[in-house]
Tab-separated table of C-alpha atoms and ligand atoms in Angstrom:
chain	number	residue	atom	x	y	z
A	1	MET	CA	26.502	-91.232	197.565
A	2	THR	CA	29.171	-90.590	199.599
A	3	SER	CA	31.487	-89.450	197.274
A	4	VAL	CA	31.464	-87.447	193.684
A	5	LYS	CA	32.357	-89.505	190.887
A	6	GLY	CA	33.435	-89.038	187.260
A	7	THR	CA	36.246	-87.260	185.312
A	8	LYS	CA	37.753	-84.523	186.066
A	9	THR	CA	38.591	-81.445	183.619
A	10	THR	CA	42.322	-80.438	184.501
A	11	ALA	CA	43.543	-76.560	183.892
A	12	ALA	CA	44.744	-77.700	180.139
A	13	GLY	CA	41.149	-78.913	179.643
A	14	THR	CA	42.035	-82.355	179.111
A	15	ARG	CA	39.862	-84.869	181.101
A	16	THR	CA	41.294	-87.453	183.537
A	17	GLU	CA	40.117	-90.300	185.598
A	18	PRO	CA	40.910	-90.623	189.237
A	19	MET	CA	42.487	-93.836	189.740
A	20	THR	CA	40.580	-95.053	192.807
A	21	LEU	CA	36.755	-93.844	193.492
A	22	ALA	CA	34.550	-94.529	196.887
A	23	PHE	CA	31.933	-97.586	196.147
A	24	ASP	CA	28.540	-97.597	197.980
A	25	VAL	CA	28.008	-101.884	198.277
A	26	THR	CA	25.805	-103.861	200.380
A	27	VAL	CA	26.333	-107.342	202.054
A	28	SER	CA	25.266	-109.892	199.544
A	29	SER	CA	25.863	-112.764	201.810
A	30	VAL	CA	28.065	-114.271	204.626
A	31	ARG	CA	29.644	-117.631	204.604
A	32	GLN	CA	32.110	-119.133	207.285
A	33	LEU	CA	34.405	-121.063	205.277
A	34	SER	CA	36.731	-122.342	208.151
A	35	PRO	CA	37.120	-121.682	211.660
A	36	THR	CA	39.440	-118.418	210.790
A	37	PHE	CA	38.011	-117.565	207.307
A	38	ARG	CA	34.346	-115.557	206.730
A	39	ARG	CA	33.832	-114.872	203.410
A	40	VAL	CA	31.324	-111.211	203.143
A	41	THR	CA	30.515	-111.124	199.434
A	42	LEU	CA	29.424	-107.262	198.660
A	43	GLY	CA	27.402	-106.168	195.711
A	44	GLY	CA	26.348	-102.877	194.220
A	45	TYR	CA	25.706	-101.498	190.549
A	46	SER	CA	28.523	-98.790	191.786
A	47	LEU	CA	31.001	-101.766	191.324
A	48	ARG	CA	30.579	-101.639	187.599
A	49	ASP	CA	32.942	-98.697	187.811
A	50	PHE	CA	35.395	-101.010	190.179
A	51	GLY	CA	38.209	-102.899	188.407
A	52	VAL	CA	41.416	-103.402	186.882
A	53	ARG	CA	43.184	-104.466	183.647
A	54	GLY	CA	43.433	-107.987	184.023
A	55	ASP	CA	43.517	-110.376	186.773
A	56	THR	CA	42.710	-108.896	190.335
A	57	LEU	CA	45.667	-110.761	191.899
A	58	ASP	CA	46.606	-109.332	194.860
A	59	LEU	CA	44.323	-106.133	194.521
A	60	ARG	CA	44.307	-104.386	197.920
A	61	ILE	CA	41.227	-102.047	198.721
A	62	LYS	CA	40.106	-99.690	201.744
A	63	LEU	CA	36.881	-100.708	203.793
A	64	MET	CA	35.618	-97.930	205.517
A	65	ILE	CA	34.492	-99.692	208.596
A	66	PRO	CA	31.527	-97.762	210.019
A	67	SER	CA	31.266	-96.823	213.695
A	68	LEU	CA	28.049	-97.871	215.472
A	69	ALA	CA	26.123	-95.388	217.806
A	70	GLU	CA	25.363	-96.128	221.499
A	71	ASP	CA	22.388	-97.682	220.561
A	72	GLY	CA	24.172	-100.382	217.904
A	73	THR	CA	22.883	-98.437	215.093
A	74	VAL	CA	25.481	-97.514	212.333
A	75	VAL	CA	26.221	-93.859	212.019
A	76	PRO	CA	26.279	-92.968	208.297
A	77	LEU	CA	29.546	-91.864	206.530
A	78	PRO	CA	29.369	-88.342	205.667
A	79	PRO	CA	30.521	-87.529	202.632
A	80	PHE	CA	33.879	-86.708	201.407
A	81	ASN	CA	35.355	-85.850	197.949
A	82	MET	CA	37.289	-88.628	196.525
A	83	GLU	CA	38.152	-86.643	193.574
A	84	GLU	CA	40.589	-84.237	195.451
A	85	ALA	CA	43.857	-85.029	196.691
A	86	GLY	CA	43.584	-84.404	200.153
A	87	TRP	CA	40.458	-86.874	200.764
A	88	TYR	CA	42.368	-88.941	203.212
A	89	GLN	CA	43.330	-86.159	205.378
A	90	GLU	CA	39.898	-84.693	205.113
A	91	TRP	CA	38.430	-88.156	206.510
A	92	LEU	CA	40.923	-88.366	208.973
A	93	ALA	CA	40.256	-84.856	210.205
A	94	MET	CA	36.708	-86.336	211.132
A	95	ASP	CA	35.577	-87.161	214.522
A	96	PRO	CA	36.672	-90.877	214.603
A	97	SER	CA	33.105	-92.063	216.449
A	98	VAL	CA	31.771	-90.394	213.341
A	99	ARG	CA	34.135	-91.959	210.338
A	100	GLY	CA	34.812	-94.869	211.734
A	101	ALA	CA	37.975	-96.896	210.644
A	102	MET	CA	39.442	-97.569	207.624
A	103	ARG	CA	41.394	-101.115	206.974
A	104	THR	CA	43.142	-102.920	203.957
A	105	TYR	CA	41.743	-106.106	202.808
A	106	THR	CA	41.952	-107.975	199.094
A	107	VAL	CA	39.625	-108.754	197.207
A	108	ARG	CA	39.401	-112.655	196.900
A	109	GLU	CA	37.336	-112.790	193.703
A	110	ALA	CA	35.779	-110.199	191.479
A	111	ARG	CA	32.667	-111.201	188.968
A	112	LEU	CA	31.935	-107.935	187.694
A	113	ASP	CA	30.226	-108.979	184.417
A	114	GLY	CA	27.177	-110.339	185.689
A	115	VAL	CA	23.613	-108.076	185.875
A	116	TYR	CA	24.980	-107.348	189.501
A	117	PRO	CA	28.719	-107.139	189.998
A	118	GLU	CA	29.899	-108.514	193.237
A	119	ILE	CA	33.454	-109.222	194.888
A	120	ASP	CA	33.930	-111.730	197.839
A	121	ILE	CA	36.435	-110.301	200.909
A	122	ASP	CA	37.991	-113.065	203.096
A	123	PHE	CA	38.037	-111.762	206.715
A	124	VAL	CA	40.390	-113.384	209.237
A	125	MET	CA	38.110	-113.641	212.522
A	126	HIS	CA	40.837	-112.666	215.077
A	127	PHE	CA	39.375	-111.622	218.649
A	128	ASP	CA	41.774	-111.758	221.906
A	129	ALA	CA	41.166	-113.800	224.627
A	130	ASP	CA	38.375	-111.761	226.046
A	131	GLY	CA	37.032	-111.860	222.377
A	132	ASN	CA	37.695	-108.575	221.657
A	133	GLY	CA	38.506	-107.785	218.099
A	134	GLY	CA	39.221	-104.944	215.972
A	135	PRO	CA	36.675	-102.884	213.963
A	136	ALA	CA	36.816	-104.770	210.663
A	137	ALA	CA	36.920	-108.481	212.819
A	138	ASN	CA	33.618	-107.117	214.522
A	139	TRP	CA	31.987	-105.770	211.245
A	140	ALA	CA	32.543	-109.078	209.694
A	141	GLN	CA	31.602	-111.001	212.498
A	142	ALA	CA	28.609	-108.981	212.645
A	143	ALA	CA	27.753	-108.486	208.941
A	144	ARG	CA	24.335	-109.838	207.273
A	145	PRO	CA	22.795	-108.875	203.973
A	146	GLY	CA	21.464	-105.557	203.244
A	147	ASP	CA	24.392	-104.072	205.518
A	148	ALA	CA	25.864	-100.814	203.824
A	149	ILE	CA	29.501	-100.150	203.393
A	150	THR	CA	31.841	-97.946	201.354
A	151	LEU	CA	35.228	-99.003	199.978
A	152	ILE	CA	37.753	-97.265	198.185
A	153	GLY	CA	39.240	-99.533	195.036
A	154	PRO	CA	40.493	-98.879	191.323
A	155	ASN	CA	38.323	-97.076	188.944
A	156	ASN	CA	37.894	-99.240	185.930
A	157	ARG	CA	37.678	-96.607	183.445
A	158	ALA	CA	40.953	-95.516	184.242
A	159	ALA	CA	42.639	-98.993	184.292
A	160	HIS	CA	41.554	-99.692	180.613
A	161	CYS	CA	42.558	-95.920	179.433
A	162	PHE	CA	45.710	-96.783	177.360
A	163	THR	CA	47.718	-94.263	179.094
A	164	ALA	CA	47.213	-95.534	182.634
A	165	GLU	CA	49.944	-96.169	184.911
A	166	ILE	CA	49.836	-99.698	186.217
A	167	TYR	CA	47.308	-99.637	189.491
A	168	SER	CA	49.323	-99.421	192.523
A	169	GLY	CA	47.096	-101.536	194.508
A	170	ILE	CA	48.456	-104.856	192.810
A	171	GLU	CA	52.106	-105.902	193.781
A	172	TRP	CA	52.547	-109.144	192.386
A	173	ARG	CA	54.781	-108.666	189.475
A	174	PRO	CA	56.936	-111.526	188.583
A	175	GLY	CA	58.245	-110.047	185.470
A	176	MET	CA	60.019	-112.913	183.308
A	177	ALA	CA	60.516	-115.308	186.462
A	178	GLN	CA	59.275	-118.691	185.917
A	179	ARG	CA	60.490	-119.878	189.482
A	180	VAL	CA	58.120	-118.363	192.508
A	181	LEU	CA	57.727	-118.358	195.788
A	182	LEU	CA	54.589	-117.571	197.632
A	183	ALA	CA	54.565	-117.523	202.074
A	184	GLY	CA	52.193	-115.748	204.025
A	185	ASP	CA	49.977	-116.184	207.188
A	186	GLU	CA	46.291	-116.153	206.797
A	187	THR	CA	45.935	-112.502	206.164
A	188	ALA	CA	47.663	-113.193	202.896
A	189	ILE	CA	45.582	-116.594	202.015
A	190	PRO	CA	43.049	-114.963	199.794
A	191	ALA	CA	45.852	-112.823	197.763
A	192	ILE	CA	48.067	-116.093	197.866
A	193	SER	CA	44.941	-117.998	196.691
A	194	ALA	CA	43.943	-115.589	193.760
A	195	ILE	CA	47.730	-115.447	192.525
A	196	LEU	CA	47.869	-119.028	192.464
A	197	GLU	CA	44.544	-119.307	190.383
A	198	SER	CA	45.976	-117.059	187.853
A	199	LEU	CA	49.273	-118.736	187.037
A	200	PRO	CA	50.184	-120.082	184.048
A	201	SER	CA	50.626	-124.109	183.528
A	202	TYR	CA	54.959	-122.956	182.965
A	203	MET	CA	55.466	-121.402	186.741
A	204	THR	CA	57.080	-123.823	189.120
A	205	GLY	CA	58.146	-123.197	192.524
A	206	HIS	CA	56.521	-123.396	196.243
A	207	ALA	CA	53.475	-121.433	197.658
A	208	PHE	CA	53.658	-121.546	201.958
A	209	LEU	CA	50.296	-120.834	203.617
A	210	GLU	CA	50.623	-120.525	207.465
A	211	VAL	CA	46.680	-120.423	208.982
A	212	PRO	CA	46.143	-121.278	212.772
A	213	GLU	CA	44.528	-125.005	212.292
A	214	ALA	CA	44.195	-127.658	210.008
A	215	GLY	CA	40.380	-126.672	209.447
A	216	ASP	CA	41.710	-123.374	207.793
A	217	PHE	CA	43.063	-125.411	204.696
A	218	LEU	CA	40.741	-124.186	201.743
A	219	GLU	CA	40.855	-125.845	198.112
A	220	LEU	CA	43.042	-124.181	196.080
A	221	THR	CA	43.263	-124.662	192.152
A	222	SER	CA	46.085	-123.406	190.066
A	223	ALA	CA	47.409	-124.637	186.255
A	224	ALA	CA	51.125	-123.979	187.603
A	225	ASP	CA	53.535	-126.488	188.625
A	226	VAL	CA	53.613	-124.921	192.430
A	227	GLU	CA	53.963	-126.883	195.368
A	228	ILE	CA	51.601	-125.794	197.701
A	229	THR	CA	52.012	-126.395	201.543
A	230	TRP	CA	49.784	-125.814	203.934
A	231	LEU	CA	50.821	-125.182	207.679
A	232	ALA	CA	48.779	-125.043	210.561
A	233	ARG	CA	49.653	-123.493	213.939
A	234	GLY	CA	47.641	-125.712	215.974
A	235	ALA	CA	45.198	-123.637	217.424
A	236	SER	CA	42.470	-126.103	217.675
A	237	ILE	CA	44.514	-128.487	219.904
A	238	GLY	CA	45.441	-126.305	221.941
A	239	ARG	CA	49.294	-126.351	221.351
A	240	SER	CA	49.899	-123.413	218.990
A	241	ARG	CA	53.439	-122.564	217.114
A	242	PRO	CA	54.327	-119.044	217.739
A	243	HIS	CA	53.153	-117.119	214.803
A	244	GLY	CA	55.557	-117.371	211.605
A	245	GLU	CA	57.892	-120.388	213.119
A	246	LEU	CA	56.725	-123.006	210.678
A	247	LEU	CA	56.633	-119.958	207.683
A	248	GLN	CA	59.847	-119.395	208.489
A	249	GLN	CA	61.281	-123.037	208.835
A	250	ALA	CA	59.126	-123.605	205.479
A	251	VAL	CA	61.049	-120.999	203.263
A	252	ARG	CA	64.183	-121.628	204.934
A	253	ASN	CA	64.106	-125.196	203.811
A	254	ALA	CA	62.905	-124.252	200.299
A	255	VAL	CA	65.327	-121.695	199.916
A	256	PRO	CA	68.536	-122.609	201.642
A	257	VAL	CA	72.031	-120.783	202.040
A	258	PRO	CA	74.286	-121.363	199.648
A	259	GLY	CA	76.777	-123.679	200.282
A	260	TRP	CA	79.710	-121.349	199.935
A	261	VAL	CA	78.558	-119.221	202.394
A	262	GLY	CA	80.557	-120.651	205.533
A	263	ILE	CA	83.601	-120.742	203.502
A	264	LYS	CA	84.235	-117.563	201.948
A	265	SER	CA	81.511	-115.000	203.011
A	266	ASP	CA	82.231	-112.019	204.818
A	267	ASN	CA	79.672	-111.370	207.054
A	268	GLY	CA	78.347	-114.541	207.465
A	269	GLY	CA	75.785	-113.841	204.448
A	270	ALA	CA	75.235	-114.062	201.057
A	271	GLY	CA	74.147	-110.344	200.374
A	272	PRO	CA	74.373	-107.096	202.416
A	273	GLU	CA	72.574	-106.486	205.732
A	274	PRO	CA	69.130	-104.818	204.805
A	275	GLU	CA	68.687	-101.399	206.457
A	276	ASP	CA	66.508	-101.981	209.829
A	277	VAL	CA	62.727	-101.398	209.870
A	278	ASN	CA	61.198	-100.574	213.179
A	279	VAL	CA	58.207	-102.503	212.482
A	280	ASP	CA	56.567	-100.828	215.500
A	281	GLU	CA	56.691	-97.679	214.172
A	282	GLU	CA	56.586	-98.072	210.466
A	283	VAL	CA	55.220	-100.099	207.435
A	284	LEU	CA	57.407	-102.674	206.544
A	285	TRP	CA	56.593	-102.765	202.745
A	286	GLU	CA	59.401	-103.324	199.923
A	287	THR	CA	58.112	-104.038	196.637
A	288	PRO	CA	60.195	-104.151	193.559
A	289	ALA	CA	58.729	-101.768	191.376
A	290	ARG	CA	58.842	-103.506	188.299
A	291	MET	CA	60.923	-106.620	187.045
A	292	GLU	CA	62.052	-105.639	183.944
A	293	THR	CA	64.289	-108.072	181.574
A	294	ALA	CA	67.193	-106.246	182.227
A	295	ALA	CA	67.034	-106.222	185.766
A	296	ILE	CA	66.483	-109.811	186.020
A	297	ALA	CA	69.901	-110.249	183.937
A	298	ALA	CA	71.715	-107.679	186.042
A	299	THR	CA	70.477	-109.176	189.412
A	300	LYS	CA	71.080	-112.866	188.279
A	301	ASN	CA	72.914	-114.904	190.612
A	302	PRO	CA	76.606	-115.959	189.030
A	303	ASP	CA	76.240	-119.267	190.719
A	304	MET	CA	72.934	-120.163	189.286
A	305	PRO	CA	73.342	-123.164	186.815
A	306	ALA	CA	73.148	-122.466	183.239
A	307	GLY	CA	69.400	-122.492	182.037
A	308	ALA	CA	67.881	-121.814	185.737
A	309	MET	CA	65.018	-119.230	185.537
A	310	PRO	CA	65.058	-116.156	187.510
A	311	PHE	CA	63.388	-116.463	190.689
A	312	TYR	CA	60.852	-114.278	192.335
A	313	ALA	CA	59.247	-114.043	195.863
A	314	TRP	CA	55.942	-112.423	197.332
A	315	ILE	CA	56.028	-112.554	201.606
A	316	ALA	CA	53.235	-111.186	203.303
A	317	GLY	CA	52.041	-111.431	206.893
A	318	GLU	CA	52.849	-110.285	210.558
A	319	ALA	CA	55.313	-107.595	210.078
A	320	ALA	CA	57.850	-108.895	212.675
A	321	VAL	CA	58.009	-112.059	210.914
A	322	ILE	CA	58.565	-110.909	207.483
A	323	LYS	CA	61.281	-108.969	208.755
A	324	ASP	CA	63.016	-111.956	209.624
A	325	MET	CA	62.234	-113.223	206.359
A	326	ARG	CA	63.583	-110.329	204.732
A	327	ARG	CA	67.071	-110.823	206.817
A	328	TYR	CA	67.166	-114.010	205.854
A	329	LEU	CA	66.507	-114.109	202.491
A	330	VAL	CA	67.992	-111.084	201.607
A	331	ARG	CA	71.648	-111.352	204.044
A	332	ASP	CA	71.744	-114.933	204.515
A	333	VAL	CA	70.737	-116.255	201.072
A	334	GLY	CA	71.963	-113.068	198.842
A	335	ILE	CA	68.555	-112.862	196.902
A	336	ASP	CA	68.354	-109.361	195.213
A	337	ARG	CA	65.563	-107.195	196.667
A	338	LYS	CA	64.495	-106.318	193.203
A	339	GLN	CA	63.448	-109.879	193.048
A	340	VAL	CA	61.500	-110.004	196.246
A	341	ALA	CA	58.119	-108.104	197.472
A	342	PHE	CA	58.084	-108.175	201.474
A	343	MET	CA	54.760	-106.717	203.099
A	344	GLY	CA	53.661	-106.269	206.627
A	345	TYR	CA	50.188	-106.701	206.232
A	346	TRP	CA	49.609	-106.127	210.318
A	347	ARG	CA	51.360	-106.057	213.318
A	348	GLN	CA	50.940	-107.778	216.069
A	349	GLY	CA	49.353	-105.600	218.991
A	350	LYS	CA	48.880	-102.574	216.960
A	351	ALA	CA	45.987	-101.772	215.317
A	352	GLU	CA	46.289	-100.692	211.388
A	353	GLY	CA	46.037	-96.584	210.737
B	401	FAD	C1	47.628	-105.571	201.815
B	401	FAD	C2	46.908	-105.897	202.619
B	401	FAD	C3	45.550	-106.832	202.250
B	401	FAD	C4	45.207	-107.610	203.488
B	401	FAD	N1	44.311	-108.487	202.872
B	401	FAD	C5	43.522	-108.792	204.392
B	401	FAD	C6	42.717	-109.686	203.940
B	401	FAD	O1	42.203	-110.420	202.836
B	401	FAD	N2	42.051	-110.366	204.738
B	401	FAD	C7	42.358	-110.240	205.946
B	401	FAD	O2	41.860	-110.755	206.994
B	401	FAD	N3	43.526	-109.439	206.332
B	401	FAD	C8	43.864	-108.807	205.694
B	401	FAD	N4	44.809	-107.924	205.864
B	401	FAD	C9	45.012	-107.564	207.067
B	401	FAD	C10	44.298	-106.650	207.671
B	401	FAD	O3	44.473	-105.364	207.086
B	401	FAD	C11	44.426	-106.686	209.185
B	401	FAD	O4	44.723	-107.957	209.923
B	401	FAD	C12	43.841	-105.667	210.037
B	401	FAD	O5	44.557	-105.155	211.124
B	401	FAD	C13	42.286	-105.929	210.687
B	401	FAD	O6	41.861	-104.867	211.046
B	401	FAD	P1	40.812	-104.744	212.881
B	401	FAD	O7	39.770	-104.042	212.524
B	401	FAD	O8	40.338	-106.292	212.560
B	401	FAD	O9	41.929	-104.999	213.544
B	401	FAD	P2	43.210	-103.493	214.127
B	401	FAD	O10	41.951	-102.915	214.795
B	401	FAD	O11	43.781	-103.341	213.026
B	401	FAD	O12	43.698	-104.462	215.119
B	401	FAD	C14	43.162	-104.589	216.318
B	401	FAD	C15	44.024	-105.712	217.245
B	401	FAD	O13	43.881	-106.951	216.321
B	401	FAD	C16	45.577	-107.429	216.322
B	401	FAD	N5	45.219	-108.322	214.595
B	401	FAD	C17	45.073	-107.318	213.611
B	401	FAD	N6	45.056	-108.297	212.624
B	401	FAD	C18	45.369	-109.616	213.019
B	401	FAD	C19	44.782	-111.197	212.951
B	401	FAD	N7	45.124	-111.146	211.390
B	401	FAD	N8	45.392	-111.923	213.677
B	401	FAD	C20	45.700	-111.742	215.154
B	401	FAD	N9	45.645	-110.174	215.315
B	401	FAD	C21	45.336	-109.564	214.459
B	401	FAD	C22	46.454	-106.093	215.989
B	401	FAD	O14	47.487	-106.240	216.535
B	401	FAD	C23	45.598	-105.250	217.034
B	401	FAD	O15	46.214	-105.623	218.390
B	401	FAD	C24	45.156	-107.034	204.679
B	401	FAD	C25	46.308	-106.363	204.973
B	401	FAD	C26	47.089	-105.625	203.871
B	401	FAD	C27	48.193	-104.455	204.151
């Protein structure tokens, strides 16, 4: 067992549940969904303790990708105590050739009520021209049924405790918004897909999904009146458009700059210049903590036609692309940052961690 699980007794004698736990699971199956996406299903009785209150939406987890010894065998992850606040530092201090790598992924689907609980993770198979991938892409490429891995995710006992905070591994919080914009590259497709499946029929808006090639267009279902547009960079026909170019264009078309900007704006935009983020040094992660009704009323654009519903956008993908879209939506269009979650899921040329 990787971690010590269970409740913790505080100094005051009350028992608290940790929000996250480590789960030892094994690969149940592997399926190549398309040229880019490889679905790895992870199962284990430990997942009976996994879960959040309600839909998993864009729920993120950490996968502890194991190291391989020179003979190709898996180096077992040494035990570390998830109950302690400093578990991450404890793990980080271990020899990298022993502790392996920690990577962030989305739960595409969770089936936790069956006899044998399982979750699906959809991995982007990214490899450079020499065929080298990161630890997670390599692991998914080689994964076989029975392979063991540890993941860190939500403790469902904490989630169902009525005093539980909202689990921080979910960012999708549209509040009262009925018009939504979802935009992301291939790494965000699992999250966007799960969000779309959960949306009620009264939601309207757009979802733009950029992927390497048309063969990566996956089947999506949603009860909502959200127009879903797949965008293919054209990798399979050897004319790949730059990463994010199609996505940015689609967002610009769907959310144009207000007409008055050219006439009376001081800075050439409808909103303030967002502070700069050096995406090579920092993680671009700007998400509204919570969309309360009052906050929406306060941020409502006075030019919004009467009866128009508040708007919420969720945008994730390569950090430099997300940074450009943040500047466009906040400064050029004037959308309040409380209405948008901007998340740099990965950085071109930089390993996670
Ligand atoms: C909240 C969250 C949820 C995520 N969900 C998913 C998910 O469900 N599925 C998924 O596939 N990814 C997801 N990602 C992105 C994933 O964590 C990164 O792509 C991660 O870097 C992959 O790890 P790696 O070990 O394969 O590569 P790393 O070791 O991190 O990187 C090695 C090299 O590969 C490049 N690289 C990394 N990712 C990509 C990519 N997608 N395309 C091209 N080059 C890349 C890096 O720039 C670097 O040069 C998510 C990220 C976050 C923050």
